[in-house]
Coordinates of C-alpha atoms in Angstrom, one line a residue:
Chain A
E7 CA 0.1 0.0 0.1
A8 CA 1.1 3.6 -0.6
G9 CA 2.4 5.3 2.3
V10 CA 1.4 8.9 4.1
A11 CA 2.3 11.6 1.3
Q12 CA 3.4 14.8 2.7
S13 CA 4.5 18.1 0.6
P14 CA 6.6 20.0 0.4
R15 CA 9.6 18.5 1.8
Y16 CA 11.2 21.4 2.9
K17 CA 10.2 25.1 3.3
I18 CA 12.2 28.4 4.4
I19 CA 10.2 31.5 4.9
E20 CA 10.6 34.8 6.8
K21 CA 8.7 35.3 10.2
R22 CA 5.3 36.9 9.9
Q23 CA 4.8 35.0 6.3
S24 CA 2.1 32.4 5.7
V25 CA 2.7 28.9 5.2
A26 CA 0.8 25.8 4.3
F27 CA 1.5 21.9 4.5
W28 CA -0.5 18.8 2.8
C29 CA -0.9 15.8 3.9
N30 CA -2.7 12.6 1.9
P31 CA -3.4 9.7 4.2
I32 CA -3.3 5.9 3.4
S33 CA -6.5 4.8 1.7
G34 CA -9.4 4.0 4.3
H35 CA -7.4 5.4 7.3
A36 CA -10.0 7.4 9.2
T37 CA -7.9 9.0 11.4
L38 CA -5.1 11.6 10.6
Y39 CA -2.5 13.6 12.9
W40 CA -0.4 16.3 12.7
Y41 CA 2.6 16.3 15.0
Q42 CA 5.3 19.4 15.4
Q43 CA 8.5 17.9 15.9
I44 CA 11.1 20.7 17.5
L45 CA 14.8 20.0 16.9
G46 CA 15.9 17.6 19.8
Q47 CA 12.6 16.7 21.0
G48 CA 10.1 14.2 20.2
P49 CA 6.9 14.9 18.3
K50 CA 3.9 16.5 19.9
L51 CA 0.4 16.2 18.9
L52 CA -0.9 19.2 17.3
I53 CA -4.5 18.0 15.9
Q54 CA -6.4 14.7 15.5
F55 CA -8.8 14.3 12.9
Q56 CA -11.5 11.2 12.9
N57 CA -12.8 11.2 9.3
N58 CA -13.3 15.2 9.0
G59 CA -14.0 16.0 12.6
V60 CA -11.8 17.0 15.1
V61 CA -11.0 14.6 18.1
D62 CA -8.1 16.7 19.6
D63 CA -6.9 20.2 19.0
S64 CA -6.0 21.2 22.6
Q65 CA -2.2 21.8 21.9
L66 CA -2.7 23.6 18.6
P67 CA -1.7 27.4 18.8
K68 CA -5.3 28.5 17.5
D69 CA -4.2 32.1 17.2
R70 CA -1.8 31.3 14.4
F71 CA -2.5 27.7 13.3
S72 CA -5.1 26.0 11.5
A73 CA -5.9 22.7 10.0
E74 CA -8.9 21.2 8.0
R75 CA -9.5 17.6 6.6
L76 CA -12.1 18.3 3.7
K77 CA -14.1 15.1 3.0
G78 CA -12.3 13.0 5.5
V79 CA -9.3 12.4 3.1
D80 CA -6.3 15.0 2.4
S81 CA -5.5 17.5 5.1
T82 CA -3.8 20.8 5.1
L83 CA -2.0 22.6 8.1
K84 CA -1.4 26.4 7.8
I85 CA 0.6 28.6 10.0
Q86 CA -0.2 32.5 9.8
P87 CA 2.0 34.3 10.8
A88 CA 5.0 32.3 11.2
K89 CA 7.1 32.7 14.2
L90 CA 10.6 31.6 14.7
E91 CA 9.7 29.3 17.3
D92 CA 7.6 27.5 14.7
S93 CA 10.8 26.1 13.0
A94 CA 10.2 22.5 13.2
V95 CA 9.4 19.2 11.3
Y96 CA 5.7 18.7 10.7
L97 CA 4.6 15.0 10.5
C98 CA 1.6 13.7 9.3
A99 CA 0.4 10.2 10.3
S100 CA -2.8 8.1 9.7
S101 CA -4.3 5.0 11.0
R102 CA -7.3 2.8 10.9
D103 CA -7.8 3.1 14.9
R104 CA -5.4 3.0 17.3
H105 CA -3.4 0.5 15.5
G106 CA -1.5 0.7 12.6
Y107 CA -0.1 4.4 12.9
T108 CA 2.1 5.3 9.6
F109 CA 4.0 8.3 9.6
G110 CA 4.9 10.6 6.5
S111 CA 8.4 11.8 6.1
G112 CA 7.5 15.3 7.2
T113 CA 8.1 18.8 6.2
R114 CA 11.0 20.7 7.6
L115 CA 10.1 24.4 8.2
T116 CA 12.7 26.8 8.7
V117 CA 11.3 30.3 9.6
V118 CA 14.1 33.1 9.5
Chain B
A1 CA -1.5 14.0 31.5
Q2 CA 1.3 11.4 30.6
T3 CA 5.0 11.9 30.5
V4 CA 7.7 9.8 28.8
T5 CA 11.4 10.2 29.9
Q6 CA 14.2 8.9 27.8
S7 CA 17.3 9.4 30.4
Q8 CA 20.3 8.6 27.7
P9 CA 20.5 11.6 24.9
E10 CA 22.9 9.6 23.4
M11 CA 24.4 5.8 23.0
S12 CA 26.8 3.9 21.0
V13 CA 27.4 0.2 20.5
Q14 CA 29.6 -1.8 18.4
E15 CA 28.3 -3.8 15.7
A16 CA 27.0 -7.1 16.3
E17 CA 26.8 -6.3 20.0
T18 CA 23.9 -5.6 22.3
V19 CA 22.5 -2.5 23.7
T20 CA 19.7 -1.5 25.8
L21 CA 17.6 1.9 25.6
S22 CA 16.1 2.8 28.9
C23 CA 12.7 4.9 29.0
T24 CA 10.2 5.5 32.0
Y25 CA 6.8 7.0 31.9
D26 CA 4.1 8.2 34.6
T27 CA 0.6 7.7 34.1
S28 CA -2.7 7.4 36.1
E29 CA -4.0 5.0 33.6
N30 CA -4.2 1.3 34.0
N31 CA -4.7 0.1 30.4
Y32 CA -2.4 1.7 27.8
Y33 CA -0.2 0.5 24.9
L34 CA 3.9 1.3 24.8
F35 CA 5.9 1.9 21.7
W36 CA 9.4 2.0 20.5
Y37 CA 9.9 4.1 17.1
K38 CA 13.0 4.3 15.2
Q39 CA 13.7 7.5 13.1
P40 CA 16.3 7.6 10.5
P41 CA 17.8 10.8 8.9
S42 CA 15.1 10.3 6.4
R43 CA 12.6 11.7 9.3
Q44 CA 9.8 8.9 8.8
M45 CA 9.0 7.4 12.1
I46 CA 9.0 3.7 12.0
L47 CA 7.4 1.2 14.6
V48 CA 10.0 -1.0 16.0
I49 CA 7.8 -2.6 18.6
R50 CA 4.5 -2.4 20.6
Q51 CA 3.7 -3.4 24.0
E52 CA 0.0 -4.0 25.5
A53 CA 0.1 -3.2 29.2
Y54 CA -2.4 -5.8 30.2
K55 CA 0.1 -8.5 28.9
Q56 CA 2.6 -9.6 31.1
Q57 CA 4.6 -11.3 28.5
N58 CA 7.4 -8.9 27.0
A59 CA 6.9 -8.3 23.4
T60 CA 9.7 -9.5 20.8
E61 CA 10.4 -8.6 17.2
N62 CA 13.2 -10.5 15.7
R63 CA 16.7 -8.7 17.1
F64 CA 14.3 -6.2 19.4
S65 CA 12.8 -7.0 22.7
V66 CA 11.4 -5.2 25.5
N67 CA 11.8 -5.3 29.2
F68 CA 8.1 -4.1 30.7
Q69 CA 8.1 -3.5 34.3
K70 CA 4.5 -2.1 34.9
A71 CA 4.8 -1.5 38.8
A72 CA 8.2 0.4 38.0
K73 CA 6.6 2.4 35.1
S74 CA 9.6 1.4 32.9
F75 CA 9.7 0.2 29.3
S76 CA 13.5 -0.6 28.1
L77 CA 14.3 -1.8 24.4
K78 CA 17.2 -4.1 23.9
I79 CA 18.7 -4.5 20.5
S80 CA 20.6 -7.9 19.8
D81 CA 23.2 -8.2 17.2
S82 CA 23.3 -4.6 16.4
Q83 CA 23.4 -3.7 13.0
L84 CA 24.9 -0.2 11.3
G85 CA 21.3 0.3 9.7
D86 CA 20.1 0.4 13.3
T87 CA 21.7 3.7 13.9
A88 CA 19.1 6.3 14.3
M89 CA 17.0 8.4 16.9
Y90 CA 15.1 6.1 19.1
F91 CA 11.6 7.2 20.6
C92 CA 9.8 5.7 23.5
A93 CA 5.8 6.4 23.4
F94 CA 2.7 6.0 25.4
M95 CA -0.8 5.7 23.9
P96 CA -4.0 5.6 26.5
N97 CA -6.5 3.0 25.8
S98 CA -9.1 4.3 27.7
G99 CA -12.0 3.9 25.1
G100 CA -13.2 6.3 22.6
S101 CA -11.4 7.6 19.8
N102 CA -8.3 9.6 21.2
Y103 CA -5.3 7.6 19.9
K104 CA -2.7 10.7 20.8
L105 CA 1.0 9.3 21.3
T106 CA 3.1 10.9 23.7
F107 CA 6.8 10.9 23.1
G108 CA 10.0 10.8 25.0
K109 CA 12.9 13.4 23.8
G110 CA 14.8 10.3 22.2
T111 CA 18.3 8.6 22.2
L112 CA 20.5 8.9 19.2
L113 CA 22.0 5.4 18.6
T114 CA 25.2 5.2 16.9
V115 CA 26.3 1.8 15.9
N116 CA 30.2 1.7 15.1
P117 CA 31.7 -0.8 12.6

């Protein structure tokens, strides 16, 4: 089966600019996750979708971050405006349920 | 809230030898899952091994095995016959199993393992 697809692979932006990341999960996986991995740390969950509904967005900085999952398939994560501390790898993952988590290769964001 | 602690930022081992990575966690949950993930430079998180808390038997997956001590909240990973391809960041992770659809993984900070030839 095809893996979790993410794009772009790298992105460099200036602070206060906006940026968007895209994720295409594994076909048939109802649950989709966005994780933020700051250098030297483990990934931290930003948001979890079940189909196109939000299950957990308690750690999403909602003043600047937004995410959507239209039609319960693809998802986009947006940051507007970006801050220096948003520099990180953004990982998307999908699963059928609590098993079978599959991660994408992530987008490395650098904010200068 | 759950926390996961990996006290070894870096470790190294000679090829073909055995190494153990440590992980402790804190939770008030009684039912949960524990995981070890490997993250090579490609950045993709790869599942190494999974342990269900209600199972007393330690999980094994080829050269990888765990020592799960539920009372001590300890979950270490043993890699036998280390290979150069095992060089990567290793993350310990926790997932509650309290019903519902919350499948959040809580990760430790990771251990960078280097296998030397």
